[in-house]
Coordinates of C-alpha atoms in Angstrom, one line a residue:
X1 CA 128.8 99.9 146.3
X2 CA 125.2 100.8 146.2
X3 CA 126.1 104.1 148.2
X4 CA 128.7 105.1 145.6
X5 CA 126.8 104.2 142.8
X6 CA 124.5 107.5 143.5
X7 CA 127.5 109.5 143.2
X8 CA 129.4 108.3 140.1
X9 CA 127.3 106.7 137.0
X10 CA 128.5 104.1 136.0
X11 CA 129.4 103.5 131.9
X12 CA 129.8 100.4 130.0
X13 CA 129.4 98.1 133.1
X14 CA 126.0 95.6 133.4
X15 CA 125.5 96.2 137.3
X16 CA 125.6 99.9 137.1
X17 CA 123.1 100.2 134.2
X18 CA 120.2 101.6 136.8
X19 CA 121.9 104.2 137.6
X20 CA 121.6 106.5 134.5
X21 CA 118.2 105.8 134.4
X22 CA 117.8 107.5 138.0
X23 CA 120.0 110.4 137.3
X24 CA 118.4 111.3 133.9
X25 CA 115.0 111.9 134.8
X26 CA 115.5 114.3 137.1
X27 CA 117.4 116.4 134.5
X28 CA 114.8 117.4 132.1
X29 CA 114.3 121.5 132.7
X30 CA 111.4 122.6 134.6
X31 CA 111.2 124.8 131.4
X32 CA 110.6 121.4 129.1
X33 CA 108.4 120.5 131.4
X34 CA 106.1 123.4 131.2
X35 CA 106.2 123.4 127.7
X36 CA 105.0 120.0 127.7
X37 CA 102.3 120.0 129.8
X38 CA 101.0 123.4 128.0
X39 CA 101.1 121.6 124.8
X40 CA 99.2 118.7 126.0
X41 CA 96.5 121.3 127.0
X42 CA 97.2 123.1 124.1
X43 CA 96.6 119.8 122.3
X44 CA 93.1 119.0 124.5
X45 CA 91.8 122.6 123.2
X46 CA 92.3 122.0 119.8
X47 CA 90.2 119.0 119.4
X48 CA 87.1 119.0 117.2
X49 CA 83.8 116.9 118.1
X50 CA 81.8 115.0 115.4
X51 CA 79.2 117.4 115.4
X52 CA 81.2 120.4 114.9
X53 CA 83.4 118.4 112.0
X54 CA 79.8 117.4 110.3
X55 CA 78.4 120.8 110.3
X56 CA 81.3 122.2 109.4
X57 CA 81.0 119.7 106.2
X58 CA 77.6 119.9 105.6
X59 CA 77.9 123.9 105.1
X60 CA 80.3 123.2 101.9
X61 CA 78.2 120.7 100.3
X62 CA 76.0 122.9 98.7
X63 CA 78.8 124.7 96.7
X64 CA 79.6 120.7 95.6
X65 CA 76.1 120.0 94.7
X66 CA 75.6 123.3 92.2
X67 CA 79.0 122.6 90.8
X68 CA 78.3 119.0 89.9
X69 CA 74.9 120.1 88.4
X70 CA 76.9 122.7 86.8
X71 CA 79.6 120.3 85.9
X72 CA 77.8 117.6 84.5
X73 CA 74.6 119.2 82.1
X74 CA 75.4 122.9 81.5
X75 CA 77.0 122.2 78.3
X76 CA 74.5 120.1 77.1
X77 CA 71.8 122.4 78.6
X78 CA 73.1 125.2 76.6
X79 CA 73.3 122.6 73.2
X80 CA 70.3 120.9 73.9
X81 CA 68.4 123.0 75.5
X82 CA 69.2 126.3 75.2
X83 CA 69.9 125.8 71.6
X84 CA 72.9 127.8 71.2
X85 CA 76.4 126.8 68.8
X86 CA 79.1 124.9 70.5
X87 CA 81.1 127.9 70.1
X88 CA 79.0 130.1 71.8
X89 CA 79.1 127.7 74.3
X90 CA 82.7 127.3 74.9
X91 CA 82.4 131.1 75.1
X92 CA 79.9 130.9 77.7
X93 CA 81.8 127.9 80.2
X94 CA 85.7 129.4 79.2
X95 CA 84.9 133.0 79.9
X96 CA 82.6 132.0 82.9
X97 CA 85.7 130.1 84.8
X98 CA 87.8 132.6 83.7
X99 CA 85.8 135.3 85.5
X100 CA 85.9 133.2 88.1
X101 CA 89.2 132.9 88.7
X102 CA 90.0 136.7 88.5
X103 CA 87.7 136.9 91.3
X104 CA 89.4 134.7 93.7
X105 CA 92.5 136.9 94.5
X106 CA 90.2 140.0 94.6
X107 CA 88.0 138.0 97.2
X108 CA 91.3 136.5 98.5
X109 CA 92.2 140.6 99.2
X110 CA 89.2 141.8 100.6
X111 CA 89.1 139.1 102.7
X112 CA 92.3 139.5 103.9
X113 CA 91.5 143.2 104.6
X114 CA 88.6 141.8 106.9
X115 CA 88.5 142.9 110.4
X116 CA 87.1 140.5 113.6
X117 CA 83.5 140.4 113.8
X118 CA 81.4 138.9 116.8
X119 CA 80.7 135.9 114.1
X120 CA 84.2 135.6 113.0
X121 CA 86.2 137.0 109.8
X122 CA 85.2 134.8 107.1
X123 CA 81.8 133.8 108.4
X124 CA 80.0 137.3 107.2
X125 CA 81.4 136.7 103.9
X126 CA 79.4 133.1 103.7
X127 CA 76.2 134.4 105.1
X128 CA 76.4 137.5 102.9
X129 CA 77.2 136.0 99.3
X130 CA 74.5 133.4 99.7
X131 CA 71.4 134.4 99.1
X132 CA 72.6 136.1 95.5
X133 CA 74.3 132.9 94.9
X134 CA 71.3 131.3 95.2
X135 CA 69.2 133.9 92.3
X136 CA 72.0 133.4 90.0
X137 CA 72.1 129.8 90.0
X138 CA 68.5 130.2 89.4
X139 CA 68.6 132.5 86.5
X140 CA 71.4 130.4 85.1
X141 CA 68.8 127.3 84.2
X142 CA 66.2 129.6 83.1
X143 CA 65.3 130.1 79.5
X144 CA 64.5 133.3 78.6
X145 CA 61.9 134.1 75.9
X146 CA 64.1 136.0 73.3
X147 CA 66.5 134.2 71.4
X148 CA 69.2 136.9 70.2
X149 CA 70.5 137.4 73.3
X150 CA 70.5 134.1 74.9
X151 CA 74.3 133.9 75.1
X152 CA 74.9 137.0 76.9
X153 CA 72.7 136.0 79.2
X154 CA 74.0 132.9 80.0
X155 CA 77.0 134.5 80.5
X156 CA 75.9 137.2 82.8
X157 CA 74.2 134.9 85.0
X158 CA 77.3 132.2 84.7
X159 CA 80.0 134.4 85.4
X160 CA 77.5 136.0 89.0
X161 CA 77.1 132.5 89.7
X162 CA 81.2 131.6 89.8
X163 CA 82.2 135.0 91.5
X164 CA 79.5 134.8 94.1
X165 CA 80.3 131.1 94.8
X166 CA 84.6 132.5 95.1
X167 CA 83.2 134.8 97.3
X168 CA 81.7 131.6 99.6
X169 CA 84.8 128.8 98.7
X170 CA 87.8 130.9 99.3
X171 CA 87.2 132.0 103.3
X172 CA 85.0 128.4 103.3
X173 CA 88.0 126.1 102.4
X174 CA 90.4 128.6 104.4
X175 CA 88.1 128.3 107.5
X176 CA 90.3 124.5 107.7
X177 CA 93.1 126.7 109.4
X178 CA 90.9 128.7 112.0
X179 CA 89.2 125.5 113.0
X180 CA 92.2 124.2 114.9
X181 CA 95.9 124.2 114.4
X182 CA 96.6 120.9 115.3
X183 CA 96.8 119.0 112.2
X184 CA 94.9 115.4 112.8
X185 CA 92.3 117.4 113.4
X186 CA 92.4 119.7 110.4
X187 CA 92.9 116.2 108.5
X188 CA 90.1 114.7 110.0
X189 CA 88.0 117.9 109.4
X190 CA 89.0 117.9 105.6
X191 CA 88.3 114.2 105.3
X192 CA 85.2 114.9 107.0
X193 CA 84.2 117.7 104.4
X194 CA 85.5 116.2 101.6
X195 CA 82.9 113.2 102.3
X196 CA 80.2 114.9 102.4
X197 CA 81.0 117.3 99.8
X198 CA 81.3 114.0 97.7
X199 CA 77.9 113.0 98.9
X200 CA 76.5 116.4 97.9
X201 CA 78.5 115.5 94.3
X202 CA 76.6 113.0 94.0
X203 CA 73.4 114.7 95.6
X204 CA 73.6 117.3 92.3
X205 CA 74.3 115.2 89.9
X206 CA 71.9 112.6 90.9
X207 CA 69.2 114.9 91.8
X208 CA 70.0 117.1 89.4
X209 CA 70.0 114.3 87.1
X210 CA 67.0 112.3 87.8
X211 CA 64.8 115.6 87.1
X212 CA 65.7 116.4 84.1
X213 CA 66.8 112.9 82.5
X214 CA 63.2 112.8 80.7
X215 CA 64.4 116.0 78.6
X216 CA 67.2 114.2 77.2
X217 CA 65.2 110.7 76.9
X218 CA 62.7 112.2 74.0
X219 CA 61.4 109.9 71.9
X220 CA 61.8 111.5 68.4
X221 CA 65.1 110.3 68.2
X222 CA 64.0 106.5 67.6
X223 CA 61.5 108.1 65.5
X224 CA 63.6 109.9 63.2
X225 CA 66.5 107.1 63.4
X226 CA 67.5 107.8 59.8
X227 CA 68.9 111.6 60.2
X228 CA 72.7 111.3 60.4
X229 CA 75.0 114.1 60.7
X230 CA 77.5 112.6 59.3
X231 CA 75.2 112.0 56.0
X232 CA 72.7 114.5 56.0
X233 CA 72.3 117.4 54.2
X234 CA 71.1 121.6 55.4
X235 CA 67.5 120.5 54.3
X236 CA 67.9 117.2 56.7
X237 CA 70.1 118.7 59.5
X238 CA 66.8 121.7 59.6
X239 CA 64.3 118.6 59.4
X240 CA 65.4 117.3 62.2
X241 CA 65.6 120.3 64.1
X242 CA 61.9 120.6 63.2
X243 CA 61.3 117.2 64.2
X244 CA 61.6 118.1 67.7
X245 CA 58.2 118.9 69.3
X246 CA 57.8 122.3 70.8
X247 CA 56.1 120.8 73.9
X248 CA 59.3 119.1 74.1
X249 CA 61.4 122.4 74.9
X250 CA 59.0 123.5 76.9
X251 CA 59.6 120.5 79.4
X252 CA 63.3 120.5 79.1
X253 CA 62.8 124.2 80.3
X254 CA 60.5 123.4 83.2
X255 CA 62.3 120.5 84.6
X256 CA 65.7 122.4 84.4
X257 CA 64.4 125.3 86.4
X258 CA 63.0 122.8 88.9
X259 CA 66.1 121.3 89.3
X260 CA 67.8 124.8 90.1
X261 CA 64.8 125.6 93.1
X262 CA 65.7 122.7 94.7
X263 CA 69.1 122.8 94.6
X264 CA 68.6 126.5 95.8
X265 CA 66.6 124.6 98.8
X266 CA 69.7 123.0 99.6
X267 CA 71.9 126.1 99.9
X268 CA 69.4 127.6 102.4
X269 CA 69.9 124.3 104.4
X270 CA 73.5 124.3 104.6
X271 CA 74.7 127.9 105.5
X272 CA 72.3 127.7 108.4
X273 CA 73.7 124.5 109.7
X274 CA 77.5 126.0 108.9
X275 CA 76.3 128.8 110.8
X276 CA 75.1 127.2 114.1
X277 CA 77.2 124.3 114.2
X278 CA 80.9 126.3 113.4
X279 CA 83.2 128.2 116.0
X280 CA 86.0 130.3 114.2
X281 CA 88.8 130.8 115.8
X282 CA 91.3 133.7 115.7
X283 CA 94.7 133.0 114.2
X284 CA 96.1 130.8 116.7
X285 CA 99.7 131.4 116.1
X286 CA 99.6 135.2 115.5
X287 CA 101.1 137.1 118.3
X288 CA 100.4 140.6 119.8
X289 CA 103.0 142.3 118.1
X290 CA 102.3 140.8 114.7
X291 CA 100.7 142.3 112.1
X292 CA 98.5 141.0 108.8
X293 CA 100.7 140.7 106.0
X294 CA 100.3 142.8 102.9
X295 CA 98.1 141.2 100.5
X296 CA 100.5 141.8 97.6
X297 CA 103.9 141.1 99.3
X298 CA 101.9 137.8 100.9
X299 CA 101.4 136.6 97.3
X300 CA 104.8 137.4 96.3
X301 CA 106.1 135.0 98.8
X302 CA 103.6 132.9 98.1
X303 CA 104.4 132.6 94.2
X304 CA 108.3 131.9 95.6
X305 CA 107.1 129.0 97.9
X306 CA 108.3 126.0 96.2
X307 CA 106.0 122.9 98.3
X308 CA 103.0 125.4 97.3
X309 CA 104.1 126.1 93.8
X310 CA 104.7 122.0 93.0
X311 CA 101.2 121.5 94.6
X312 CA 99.2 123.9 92.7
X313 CA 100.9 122.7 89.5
X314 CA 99.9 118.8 89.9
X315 CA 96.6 119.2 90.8
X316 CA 95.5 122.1 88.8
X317 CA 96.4 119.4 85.9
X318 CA 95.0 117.0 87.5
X319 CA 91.5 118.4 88.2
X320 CA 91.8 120.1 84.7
X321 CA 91.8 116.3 83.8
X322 CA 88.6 115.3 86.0
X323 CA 86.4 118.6 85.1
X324 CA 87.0 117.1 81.6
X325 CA 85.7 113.8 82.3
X326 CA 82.4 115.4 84.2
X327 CA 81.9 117.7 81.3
X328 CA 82.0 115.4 78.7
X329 CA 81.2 112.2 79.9
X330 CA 77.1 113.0 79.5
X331 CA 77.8 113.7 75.8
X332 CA 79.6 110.6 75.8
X333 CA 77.5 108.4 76.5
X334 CA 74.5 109.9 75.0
X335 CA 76.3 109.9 71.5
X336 CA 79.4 108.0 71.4
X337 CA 78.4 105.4 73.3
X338 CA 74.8 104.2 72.9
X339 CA 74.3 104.8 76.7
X340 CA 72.3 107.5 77.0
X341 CA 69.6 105.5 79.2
X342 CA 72.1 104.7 81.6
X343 CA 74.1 108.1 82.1
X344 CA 72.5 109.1 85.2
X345 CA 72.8 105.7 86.9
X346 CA 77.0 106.0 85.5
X347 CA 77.3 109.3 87.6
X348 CA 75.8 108.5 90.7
X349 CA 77.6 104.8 90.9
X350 CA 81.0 107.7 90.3
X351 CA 79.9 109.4 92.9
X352 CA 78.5 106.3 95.5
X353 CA 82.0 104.9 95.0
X354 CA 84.0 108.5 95.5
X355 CA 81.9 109.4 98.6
X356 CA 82.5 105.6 100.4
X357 CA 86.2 105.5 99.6
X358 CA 86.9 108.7 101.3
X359 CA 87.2 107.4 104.7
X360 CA 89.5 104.5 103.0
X361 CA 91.8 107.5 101.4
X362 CA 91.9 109.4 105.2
X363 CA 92.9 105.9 106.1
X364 CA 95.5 105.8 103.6
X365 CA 97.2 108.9 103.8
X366 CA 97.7 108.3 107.3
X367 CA 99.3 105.5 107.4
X368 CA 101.4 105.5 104.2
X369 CA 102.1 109.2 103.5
X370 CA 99.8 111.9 101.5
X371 CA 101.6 111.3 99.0
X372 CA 101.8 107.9 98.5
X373 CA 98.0 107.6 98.2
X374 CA 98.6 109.6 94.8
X375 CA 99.1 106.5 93.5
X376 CA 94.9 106.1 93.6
X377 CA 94.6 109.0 91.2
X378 CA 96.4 107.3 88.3
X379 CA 93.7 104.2 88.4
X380 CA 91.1 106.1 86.1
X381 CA 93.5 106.0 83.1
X382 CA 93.3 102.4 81.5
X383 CA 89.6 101.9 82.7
X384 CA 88.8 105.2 80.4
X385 CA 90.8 103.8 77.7
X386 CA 89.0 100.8 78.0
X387 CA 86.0 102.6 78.0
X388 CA 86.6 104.6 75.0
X389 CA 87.8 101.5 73.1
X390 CA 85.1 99.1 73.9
X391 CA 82.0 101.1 75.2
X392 CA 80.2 98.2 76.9
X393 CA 77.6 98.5 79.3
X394 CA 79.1 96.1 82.2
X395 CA 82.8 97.8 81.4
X396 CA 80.8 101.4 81.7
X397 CA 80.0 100.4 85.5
X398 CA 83.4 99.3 86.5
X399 CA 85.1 102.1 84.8
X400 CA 82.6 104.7 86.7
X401 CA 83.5 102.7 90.1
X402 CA 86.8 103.0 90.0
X403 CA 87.1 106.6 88.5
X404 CA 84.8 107.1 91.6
X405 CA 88.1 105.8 93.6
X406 CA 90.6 108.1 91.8
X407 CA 88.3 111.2 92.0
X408 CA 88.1 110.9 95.6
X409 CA 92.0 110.6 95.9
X410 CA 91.7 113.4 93.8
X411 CA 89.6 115.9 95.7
X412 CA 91.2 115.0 99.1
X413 CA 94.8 115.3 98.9
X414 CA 95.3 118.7 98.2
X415 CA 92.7 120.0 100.4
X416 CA 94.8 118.1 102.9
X417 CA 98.2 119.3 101.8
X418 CA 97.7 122.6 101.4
X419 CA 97.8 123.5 105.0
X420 CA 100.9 121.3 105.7
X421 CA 102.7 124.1 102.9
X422 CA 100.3 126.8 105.2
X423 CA 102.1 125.4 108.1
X424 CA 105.6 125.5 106.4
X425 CA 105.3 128.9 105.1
X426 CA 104.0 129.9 109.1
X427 CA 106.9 128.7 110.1
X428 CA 109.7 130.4 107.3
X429 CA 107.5 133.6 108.3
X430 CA 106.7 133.7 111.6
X431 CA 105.5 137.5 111.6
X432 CA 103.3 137.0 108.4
X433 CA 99.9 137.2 110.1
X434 CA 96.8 136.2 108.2
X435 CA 98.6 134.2 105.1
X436 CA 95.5 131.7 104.4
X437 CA 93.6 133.4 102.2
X438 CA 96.0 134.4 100.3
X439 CA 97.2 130.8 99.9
X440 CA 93.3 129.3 99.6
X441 CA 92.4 131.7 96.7
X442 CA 95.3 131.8 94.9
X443 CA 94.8 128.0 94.6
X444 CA 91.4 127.9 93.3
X445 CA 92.4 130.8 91.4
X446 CA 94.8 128.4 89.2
X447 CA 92.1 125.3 89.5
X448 CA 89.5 127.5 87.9
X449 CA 91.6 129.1 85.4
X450 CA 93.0 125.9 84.1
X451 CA 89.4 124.1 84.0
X452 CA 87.9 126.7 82.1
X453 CA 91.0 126.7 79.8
X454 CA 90.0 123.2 79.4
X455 CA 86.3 123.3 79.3
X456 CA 86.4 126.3 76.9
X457 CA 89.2 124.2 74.7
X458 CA 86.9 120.9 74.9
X459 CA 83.7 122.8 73.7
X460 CA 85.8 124.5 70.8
X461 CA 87.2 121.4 69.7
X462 CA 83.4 119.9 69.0
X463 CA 82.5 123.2 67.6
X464 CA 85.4 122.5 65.1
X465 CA 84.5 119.0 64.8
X466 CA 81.0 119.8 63.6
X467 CA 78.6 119.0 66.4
X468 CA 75.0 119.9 65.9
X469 CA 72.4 120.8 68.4
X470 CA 69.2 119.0 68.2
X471 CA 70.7 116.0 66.3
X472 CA 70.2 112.3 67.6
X473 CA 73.1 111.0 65.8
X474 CA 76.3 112.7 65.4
X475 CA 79.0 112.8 63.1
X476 CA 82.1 110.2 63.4
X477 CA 84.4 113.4 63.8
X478 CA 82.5 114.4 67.0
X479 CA 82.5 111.0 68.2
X480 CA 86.4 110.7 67.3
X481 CA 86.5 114.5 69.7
X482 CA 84.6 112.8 72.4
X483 CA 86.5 110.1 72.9
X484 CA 89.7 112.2 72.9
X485 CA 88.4 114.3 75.5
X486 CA 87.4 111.6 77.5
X487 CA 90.4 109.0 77.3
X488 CA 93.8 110.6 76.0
X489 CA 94.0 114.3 77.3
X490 CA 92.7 113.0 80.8
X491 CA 95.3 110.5 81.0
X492 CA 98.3 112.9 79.7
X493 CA 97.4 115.8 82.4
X494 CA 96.9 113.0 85.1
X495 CA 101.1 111.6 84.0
X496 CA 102.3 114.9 83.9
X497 CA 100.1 116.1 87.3
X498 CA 101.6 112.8 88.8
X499 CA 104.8 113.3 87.4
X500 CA 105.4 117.1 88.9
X501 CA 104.0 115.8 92.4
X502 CA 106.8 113.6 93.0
X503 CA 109.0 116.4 93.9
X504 CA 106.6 117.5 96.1
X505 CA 108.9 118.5 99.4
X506 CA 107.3 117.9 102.4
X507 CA 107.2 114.6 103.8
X508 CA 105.4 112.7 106.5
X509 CA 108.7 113.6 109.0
X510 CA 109.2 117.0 107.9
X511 CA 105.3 117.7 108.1
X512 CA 105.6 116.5 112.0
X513 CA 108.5 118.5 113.0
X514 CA 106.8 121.7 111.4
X515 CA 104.5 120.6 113.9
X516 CA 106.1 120.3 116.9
X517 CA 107.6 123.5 115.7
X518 CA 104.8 125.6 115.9
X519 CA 103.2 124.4 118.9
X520 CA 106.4 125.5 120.8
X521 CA 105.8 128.7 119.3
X522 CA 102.2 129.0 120.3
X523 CA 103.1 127.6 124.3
X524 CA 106.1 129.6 124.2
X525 CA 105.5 132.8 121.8
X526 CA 108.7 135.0 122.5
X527 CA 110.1 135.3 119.5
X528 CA 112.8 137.8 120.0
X529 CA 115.5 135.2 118.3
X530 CA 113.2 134.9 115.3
X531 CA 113.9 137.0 112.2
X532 CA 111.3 137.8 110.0
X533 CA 112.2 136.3 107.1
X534 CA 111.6 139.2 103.6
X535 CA 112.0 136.3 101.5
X536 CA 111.1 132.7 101.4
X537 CA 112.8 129.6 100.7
X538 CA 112.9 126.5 98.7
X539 CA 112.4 123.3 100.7

């Protein structure tokens, strides 16, 4: 029985149940077993240590901190401060993104174009765009003497400022891909960076901040308590412009361009760090015979990739949404909300909470799906309507907490998504060599133009509701505007962001067989019964 059993398997019958189990594993292709064991080194190669994931972090955070300065007190630098209209200032912050975004496929091109350098591909273009990021951001907080020509240069300096810092984000956040192809390890990388580019949110806003809070803290508004916009006539509204002491914009100016040396500091800092502590690698599924995809056909295909295309559109209206919380919520509280000694403390208790929750929304993600921790994002909408509705000090803090939670959902899912749609497209086009940056800046291409869309729309709208520079109370039309801009439109773009990502394709099984997909490629790269594929498909 025992003899016979080796020959003929037994099926259905309780004593000959070993017996499959001792013919099976012998089965398995010495093939399938090569493969296996070169993915598992394949898999040991891949992996990131800490210190390579936090300098690789710490190298973006400067970016974060300029744009959260940027973010948070250029529009009321250039009312306040700067004394200029708020319609020259939505000129300034629309045109400025704008510019901006043009500039990300033309870096996304050039970049593309790049050949292999000792140091990498994208690396030269980090080291190289820094040190003129750093005298435009500079020149950008400086007053100048003349007063005609204030706007133009605002916007000379503002537009440099975002093409130079396109030039740094797009082969920046596309070095995710050419850190490793496995994809915990991009996730843990992006988690890793989005952390700390958190921290260095809250590292400009709270430096930033804290330096230049005492511009904005004068005391001739509780001296001239009776001026009203609302009530006051030309004679009044030009009293109380001449109410404000000169020595007053004199310190404004000085503690402004303080604020941009140090921040300058901290770009120095970071690109040397990103520099020593980063290894790019070559395109790790690219084989010999491949060549780098044309930059124009690559963004055709890219414009036809549906998982990319329902991406970009959520989360270009939902950080539409958040750049108009940061860019109004100063004003806010400084005149719709009679909190304009706390507004620094309000940001950085955003950006404490959106920095510690990060590791909670990695967490998340992986064990309930990407995009199930979407959900997060949608928690800032009744706290801002509260807020709006009953502007209370104690409600101020727990609204700012918890938007802290939905901003970091916010700034880490589609950082971590977009190479899963990367991945996807790799695998569609397996000949398409060098696709990232095509992907990378055509996404912060959109996010930029839609922000300044916004931003340029929300600093029209209190030109049109009468907002005056220089005032210390403003009209009930602007306070009406501020409100607006700070509870209903972020809520709609958040729905209708939320809304559009639900038929987002890619899900946590298809993401793992894309996967396993692509590492078979890269163990086993003969591809002669792959087809380049002319034109994509819809998931």
């Amino acid at each position: 029985m025992a003899g016979a059993g080796g020959d003929t398997p037994q099926q259905g019958d309780g004593p000959g149940k070993a017996a499959p189990k001792a013919t099976l594993l012998p089965e398995e292709p010495p093939q399938e077993q090569a493969l296996r064991r070169s993915a598992e080194e394949l898999r040991q190669e891949d992996r990131l240590s800490v210190c390579s994931k936090l300098c690789y972090a710490i190298g973006g955070a400067p970016n974060q901190v300029a744009t959260s300065a940027t973010a948070f007190f250029l529009q009321i630098y250039l009312l306040d401060i700067a004394h200029i209209t708020p319609f020259h200032a939505s000129l300034v912050l629309f045109i400025g993104k704008a510019w901006g975004a043009v500039t990300d496929p033309v870096a996304g091109f050039f970049i593309s174009k790049s050949k292999w350098t000792k140091i990498g591909r994208l690396m030269p273009w980090m080291l190289g765009c820094t040190p003129f990021t750093i005298v435009s951001y500079f020149f950008m907080w400086y007053l100048p003497p003349f007063v005609a020509g204030r706007v133009v240069w605002y916007l000379t300096f503002y537009c440099l400022f975002q093409a130079l810092t396109t030039l740094f984000q797009v082969p920046y956040s596309a070095l995710t891909m050419f850190l490793s192809p496995d994809q915990k390890e991009r996730d843990s990388a992006t988690a890793y960076r989005m952390t700390v580019e958190v921290l260095g949110t809250l590292m400009g806003a709270a430096l930033h901040g804290q330096i230049v809070a005492s511009a904005h803290a004068s005391d001739h508004c509780t001296v001239n308590l009776t001026i009203n916009a609302a009530d006051s006539s030309s004679s009044l509204s030009n009293a109380s412009n001449l109410a404000e002491p000169l020595g007053l914009q004199s310190h404004g100016r000085e503690v402004y361009m303080i604020a941009a040396g140090v921040i300058g500091g901290v770009y120095l800092f970071g690109i040397v760090i990103l520099f020593i502590g980063v290894k790019e690698r070559d395109d790790p599924y690219a084989l010999n015979s491949d060549k780098a995809i044309p930059f124009f056909k690559g963004l055709r295909l890219t414009m036809k990739h549906g998982p990319y295309l329902k991406l970009t559109a959520s989360f270009l209206l939902i950080s539409t949404a958040v750049q108009l919380e940061q860019s109004n919520f100063v004003l806010f509280c400084t005149h719709a909300a009679s909190l304009h000694n706390h507004f620094q403390y309000l940001v950085v208790t955003i950006l404490v909470s959106a920095a510690v929750s990060i590791p909670f929304w990695q967490w998340f993600l992986q064990q309930f799906g990407k995009k199930s921790a979407a959900c997060g994002i949608s928690w800032m909408i009744p706290f801002a309507v509260m807020l709006v509705t009953i502007p209370n000090l104690v409600l101020a803090y727990v609204v700012a907490f918890v938007s802290g939670l939905s901003i970091a959902a916010s700034l880490l899912l589609p950082w971590s998504m977009l190479p899963d749609v990367v991945d996807h497209f790799r695998l569609l086009n397996p000949h398409a060599k060098g696709p990232e940056t095509i992907f990378y800046s055509s996404y912060v291409f959109f996010t930029k133009m839609s922000a300044g869309i916004g931003l340029g729309i929300s600093a029209a709208s209190l030109e049109f509701a009468g907002y005056k520079t220089g005032l210390c109370r403003q009209s009930s039309t602007v306070i009406l505007t501020l409100k607006i801009l700070i509870g209903a439109v972020p809520a709609i773009l958040i729905v209708i962001g939320l809304s559009i990502l639900l038929f987002y394709p890619i899900t946590e099984k298809s993401r793992k067989e894309t996967e396993f997909a692509l590492e078979l490629l890269r163990s086993h790269p003969s591809t002669d019964n792959l087809s380049e594929n002319e034109e994509d498909t819809w998931i």
